[in-house]
């Protein structure tokens, strides 16, 4: 993505749909979490080099936090930069910065984090991350990228 100089998997462009807009004319606060889910999928699939097998190596969301800075409107051009801050034995923290284009520059619209827990759906309980997930995350690197 030339706007940020990052790998395309790390910069997600959400489609701002009319259904995402609330009565105030802005993207509803809960909709951001759908955008973050899509940005994580966009981030992880190329990182792991395959389609994610959610049954064999599932994950569940344990926590979301978000700070809203500037509202997003229906026709706004938006990008979400995604990265991994930390990987533990059974959890990891994904982080995001949401930008919207205003005139010729990008404005920070929101910052967020998601704590994800590795989950074995067959057994119905948390499980350690698969080695390929840890290796891929370590190979990519942790922390906010410079852009």
PDB file of C-alpha atoms in Angstrom:
ATOM      1  CA  UNK A   1       0.000   0.000   0.000  1.00  0.00           C
ATOM      2  CA  UNK A   2       1.785   3.090  -1.210  1.00  0.00           C
ATOM      3  CA  UNK A   3      -0.004   5.391   1.237  1.00  0.00           C
ATOM      4  CA  UNK A   4       1.778   3.832   4.214  1.00  0.00           C
ATOM      5  CA  UNK A   5       4.709   1.919   2.688  1.00  0.00           C
ATOM      6  CA  UNK A   6       3.614  -1.344   4.369  1.00  0.00           C
ATOM      7  CA  UNK A   7       2.829  -4.840   3.062  1.00  0.00           C
ATOM      8  CA  UNK A   8      -0.690  -4.989   1.615  1.00  0.00           C
ATOM      9  CA  UNK A   9      -1.684  -7.617   4.205  1.00  0.00           C
ATOM     10  CA  UNK A  10      -1.021  -5.080   6.938  1.00  0.00           C
ATOM     11  CA  UNK A  11      -3.235  -2.340   5.475  1.00  0.00           C
ATOM     12  CA  UNK A  12      -6.910  -3.193   5.114  1.00  0.00           C
ATOM     13  CA  UNK A  13      -9.430  -1.067   3.210  1.00  0.00           C
ATOM     14  CA  UNK A  14     -12.907  -1.598   4.645  1.00  0.00           C
ATOM     15  CA  UNK A  15     -15.966  -1.061   2.520  1.00  0.00           C
ATOM     16  CA  UNK A  16     -18.046   1.576   4.302  1.00  0.00           C
ATOM     17  CA  UNK A  17     -21.577   0.344   3.682  1.00  0.00           C
ATOM     18  CA  UNK A  18     -24.767   2.320   4.172  1.00  0.00           C
ATOM     19  CA  UNK A  19     -25.847  -0.228   6.802  1.00  0.00           C
ATOM     20  CA  UNK A  20     -22.732   0.716   8.837  1.00  0.00           C
ATOM     21  CA  UNK A  21     -24.023   4.272   9.327  1.00  0.00           C
ATOM     22  CA  UNK A  22     -26.097   5.167  12.398  1.00  0.00           C
ATOM     23  CA  UNK A  23     -28.707   7.876  12.980  1.00  0.00           C
ATOM     24  CA  UNK A  24     -25.948  10.440  13.611  1.00  0.00           C
ATOM     25  CA  UNK A  25     -24.615   9.874  10.062  1.00  0.00           C
ATOM     26  CA  UNK A  26     -21.362   8.230  11.176  1.00  0.00           C
ATOM     27  CA  UNK A  27     -20.061   4.663  11.243  1.00  0.00           C
ATOM     28  CA  UNK A  28     -21.647   3.033  14.286  1.00  0.00           C
ATOM     29  CA  UNK A  29     -19.157   2.346  17.080  1.00  0.00           C
ATOM     30  CA  UNK A  30     -19.877  -1.419  17.100  1.00  0.00           C
ATOM     31  CA  UNK A  31     -19.179  -1.701  13.359  1.00  0.00           C
ATOM     32  CA  UNK A  32     -15.482  -1.010  13.919  1.00  0.00           C
ATOM     33  CA  UNK A  33     -15.138  -4.474  15.449  1.00  0.00           C
ATOM     34  CA  UNK A  34     -16.371  -6.044  12.202  1.00  0.00           C
ATOM     35  CA  UNK A  35     -13.743  -4.030  10.351  1.00  0.00           C
ATOM     36  CA  UNK A  36     -11.065  -5.248  12.770  1.00  0.00           C
ATOM     37  CA  UNK A  37     -12.122  -8.870  12.269  1.00  0.00           C
ATOM     38  CA  UNK A  38     -11.748  -8.479   8.504  1.00  0.00           C
ATOM     39  CA  UNK A  39      -8.389  -6.737   8.919  1.00  0.00           C
ATOM     40  CA  UNK A  40      -7.123  -9.643  11.077  1.00  0.00           C
ATOM     41  CA  UNK A  41      -8.189 -12.154   8.424  1.00  0.00           C
ATOM     42  CA  UNK A  42      -6.455 -10.058   5.770  1.00  0.00           C
ATOM     43  CA  UNK A  43      -3.343  -9.911   7.980  1.00  0.00           C
ATOM     44  CA  UNK A  44      -3.121 -13.590   8.997  1.00  0.00           C
ATOM     45  CA  UNK A  45      -3.943 -15.434   5.772  1.00  0.00           C
ATOM     46  CA  UNK A  46      -0.855 -14.320   3.826  1.00  0.00           C
ATOM     47  CA  UNK A  47       1.270 -14.454   6.979  1.00  0.00           C
ATOM     48  CA  UNK A  48       0.499 -18.149   7.411  1.00  0.00           C
ATOM     49  CA  UNK A  49       0.587 -18.823   3.673  1.00  0.00           C
ATOM     50  CA  UNK A  50      -2.793 -20.577   3.667  1.00  0.00           C
ATOM     51  CA  UNK A  51      -6.461 -20.208   4.368  1.00  0.00           C
ATOM     52  CA  UNK A  52      -7.046 -20.276   8.099  1.00  0.00           C
ATOM     53  CA  UNK A  53      -8.438 -23.566   9.428  1.00  0.00           C
ATOM     54  CA  UNK A  54     -10.648 -22.236  12.220  1.00  0.00           C
ATOM     55  CA  UNK A  55     -11.430 -25.715  13.573  1.00  0.00           C
ATOM     56  CA  UNK A  56      -7.834 -26.884  13.861  1.00  0.00           C
ATOM     57  CA  UNK A  57      -6.375 -23.583  15.054  1.00  0.00           C
ATOM     58  CA  UNK A  58      -9.244 -21.432  16.198  1.00  0.00           C
ATOM     59  CA  UNK A  59      -9.249 -18.308  18.252  1.00  0.00           C
ATOM     60  CA  UNK A  60     -11.783 -16.371  20.249  1.00  0.00           C
ATOM     61  CA  UNK A  61     -11.873 -12.727  21.232  1.00  0.00           C
ATOM     62  CA  UNK A  62     -11.276 -12.213  24.945  1.00  0.00           C
ATOM     63  CA  UNK A  63     -11.169  -8.397  24.959  1.00  0.00           C
ATOM     64  CA  UNK A  64     -11.620  -5.377  22.704  1.00  0.00           C
ATOM     65  CA  UNK A  65     -10.678  -1.804  23.466  1.00  0.00           C
ATOM     66  CA  UNK A  66     -10.981   1.218  21.224  1.00  0.00           C
ATOM     67  CA  UNK A  67     -10.387   4.945  21.372  1.00  0.00           C
ATOM     68  CA  UNK A  68     -12.418   6.920  18.849  1.00  0.00           C
ATOM     69  CA  UNK A  69     -10.724  10.089  17.622  1.00  0.00           C
ATOM     70  CA  UNK A  70     -12.592  11.302  14.528  1.00  0.00           C
ATOM     71  CA  UNK A  71     -15.915  10.023  13.125  1.00  0.00           C
ATOM     72  CA  UNK A  72     -15.973   8.075   9.862  1.00  0.00           C
ATOM     73  CA  UNK A  73     -18.647   9.075   7.348  1.00  0.00           C
ATOM     74  CA  UNK A  74     -20.296   7.080   4.568  1.00  0.00           C
ATOM     75  CA  UNK A  75     -18.055   8.168   1.671  1.00  0.00           C
ATOM     76  CA  UNK A  76     -14.779   8.355   3.604  1.00  0.00           C
ATOM     77  CA  UNK A  77     -11.679   6.621   2.251  1.00  0.00           C
ATOM     78  CA  UNK A  78     -10.476   4.481   5.187  1.00  0.00           C
ATOM     79  CA  UNK A  79      -7.438   2.298   5.923  1.00  0.00           C
ATOM     80  CA  UNK A  80      -6.764   0.064   8.915  1.00  0.00           C
ATOM     81  CA  UNK A  81      -3.155  -0.741   9.773  1.00  0.00           C
ATOM     82  CA  UNK A  82      -2.883  -4.012  11.725  1.00  0.00           C
ATOM     83  CA  UNK A  83      -0.025  -5.549  13.673  1.00  0.00           C
ATOM     84  CA  UNK A  84       0.696  -7.982  16.501  1.00  0.00           C
ATOM     85  CA  UNK A  85       1.930  -6.470  19.738  1.00  0.00           C
ATOM     86  CA  UNK A  86       2.490  -9.615  21.771  1.00  0.00           C
ATOM     87  CA  UNK A  87       2.158 -13.397  21.549  1.00  0.00           C
ATOM     88  CA  UNK A  88       1.901 -15.478  24.701  1.00  0.00           C
ATOM     89  CA  UNK A  89       1.404 -19.210  25.151  1.00  0.00           C
ATOM     90  CA  UNK A  90      -2.372 -19.078  24.598  1.00  0.00           C
ATOM     91  CA  UNK A  91      -3.135 -15.433  23.809  1.00  0.00           C
ATOM     92  CA  UNK A  92      -1.985 -12.630  21.555  1.00  0.00           C
ATOM     93  CA  UNK A  93      -2.726  -8.950  21.234  1.00  0.00           C
ATOM     94  CA  UNK A  94      -3.553  -7.468  17.841  1.00  0.00           C
ATOM     95  CA  UNK A  95      -3.512  -3.694  17.464  1.00  0.00           C
ATOM     96  CA  UNK A  96      -4.939  -1.338  14.885  1.00  0.00           C
ATOM     97  CA  UNK A  97      -4.896   2.254  13.800  1.00  0.00           C
ATOM     98  CA  UNK A  98      -7.773   3.476  11.673  1.00  0.00           C
ATOM     99  CA  UNK A  99      -7.107   6.341   9.274  1.00  0.00           C
ATOM    100  CA  UNK A 100      -9.391   8.332   7.036  1.00  0.00           C
ATOM    101  CA  UNK A 101      -8.332  10.495   4.132  1.00  0.00           C
ATOM    102  CA  UNK A 102      -8.958  14.179   4.672  1.00  0.00           C
ATOM    103  CA  UNK A 103      -7.961  16.298   1.715  1.00  0.00           C
ATOM    104  CA  UNK A 104      -4.463  15.028   0.881  1.00  0.00           C
ATOM    105  CA  UNK A 105      -3.451  13.539   4.222  1.00  0.00           C
ATOM    106  CA  UNK A 106      -4.435  10.643   6.467  1.00  0.00           C
ATOM    107  CA  UNK A 107      -6.060  11.486   9.809  1.00  0.00           C
ATOM    108  CA  UNK A 108      -6.078   9.101  12.767  1.00  0.00           C
ATOM    109  CA  UNK A 109      -9.726   8.147  13.346  1.00  0.00           C
ATOM    110  CA  UNK A 110      -9.340   5.408  15.973  1.00  0.00           C
ATOM    111  CA  UNK A 111      -6.844   3.211  17.819  1.00  0.00           C
ATOM    112  CA  UNK A 112      -7.747  -0.251  19.092  1.00  0.00           C
ATOM    113  CA  UNK A 113      -6.505  -3.544  20.510  1.00  0.00           C
ATOM    114  CA  UNK A 114      -7.935  -7.044  20.585  1.00  0.00           C
ATOM    115  CA  UNK A 115      -6.819  -9.854  22.887  1.00  0.00           C
ATOM    116  CA  UNK A 116      -7.249 -13.174  21.098  1.00  0.00           C
ATOM    117  CA  UNK A 117      -7.116 -16.575  22.775  1.00  0.00           C
ATOM    118  CA  UNK A 118      -6.115 -19.730  20.931  1.00  0.00           C
ATOM    119  CA  UNK A 119      -9.078 -22.079  21.156  1.00  0.00           C
ATOM    120  CA  UNK A 120      -9.567 -25.763  20.360  1.00  0.00           C
ATOM    121  CA  UNK A 121     -13.172 -25.934  19.178  1.00  0.00           C
ATOM    122  CA  UNK A 122     -13.202 -29.737  19.214  1.00  0.00           C
ATOM    123  CA  UNK A 123     -12.310 -29.843  22.899  1.00  0.00           C
ATOM    124  CA  UNK A 124     -14.089 -26.615  23.791  1.00  0.00           C
ATOM    125  CA  UNK A 125     -11.162 -25.035  25.638  1.00  0.00           C
ATOM    126  CA  UNK A 126      -8.138 -22.754  25.211  1.00  0.00           C
ATOM    127  CA  UNK A 127      -5.014 -24.352  23.760  1.00  0.00           C
ATOM    128  CA  UNK A 128      -1.433 -23.256  23.087  1.00  0.00           C
ATOM    129  CA  UNK A 129      -0.826 -21.531  19.760  1.00  0.00           C
ATOM    130  CA  UNK A 130       0.271 -23.825  16.947  1.00  0.00           C
ATOM    131  CA  UNK A 131       3.975 -23.581  16.176  1.00  0.00           C
ATOM    132  CA  UNK A 132       3.334 -22.222  12.664  1.00  0.00           C
ATOM    133  CA  UNK A 133       1.330 -19.315  14.104  1.00  0.00           C
ATOM    134  CA  UNK A 134       4.106 -18.383  16.537  1.00  0.00           C
ATOM    135  CA  UNK A 135       6.826 -18.780  13.897  1.00  0.00           C
ATOM    136  CA  UNK A 136       4.902 -16.654  11.385  1.00  0.00           C
ATOM    137  CA  UNK A 137       4.284 -13.901  13.955  1.00  0.00           C
ATOM    138  CA  UNK A 138       7.926 -13.901  15.078  1.00  0.00           C
ATOM    139  CA  UNK A 139       9.098 -13.872  11.454  1.00  0.00           C
ATOM    140  CA  UNK A 140       6.897 -10.880  10.663  1.00  0.00           C
ATOM    141  CA  UNK A 141       7.826  -9.057  13.870  1.00  0.00           C
ATOM    142  CA  UNK A 142       5.941  -7.476  16.735  1.00  0.00           C
ATOM    143  CA  UNK A 143       4.987  -3.905  17.418  1.00  0.00           C
ATOM    144  CA  UNK A 144       3.657  -0.888  15.606  1.00  0.00           C
ATOM    145  CA  UNK A 145       5.244  -0.513  12.199  1.00  0.00           C
ATOM    146  CA  UNK A 146       7.037   2.664  11.211  1.00  0.00           C
ATOM    147  CA  UNK A 147       5.169   4.559   8.538  1.00  0.00           C
TER     148      UNK A 147
END
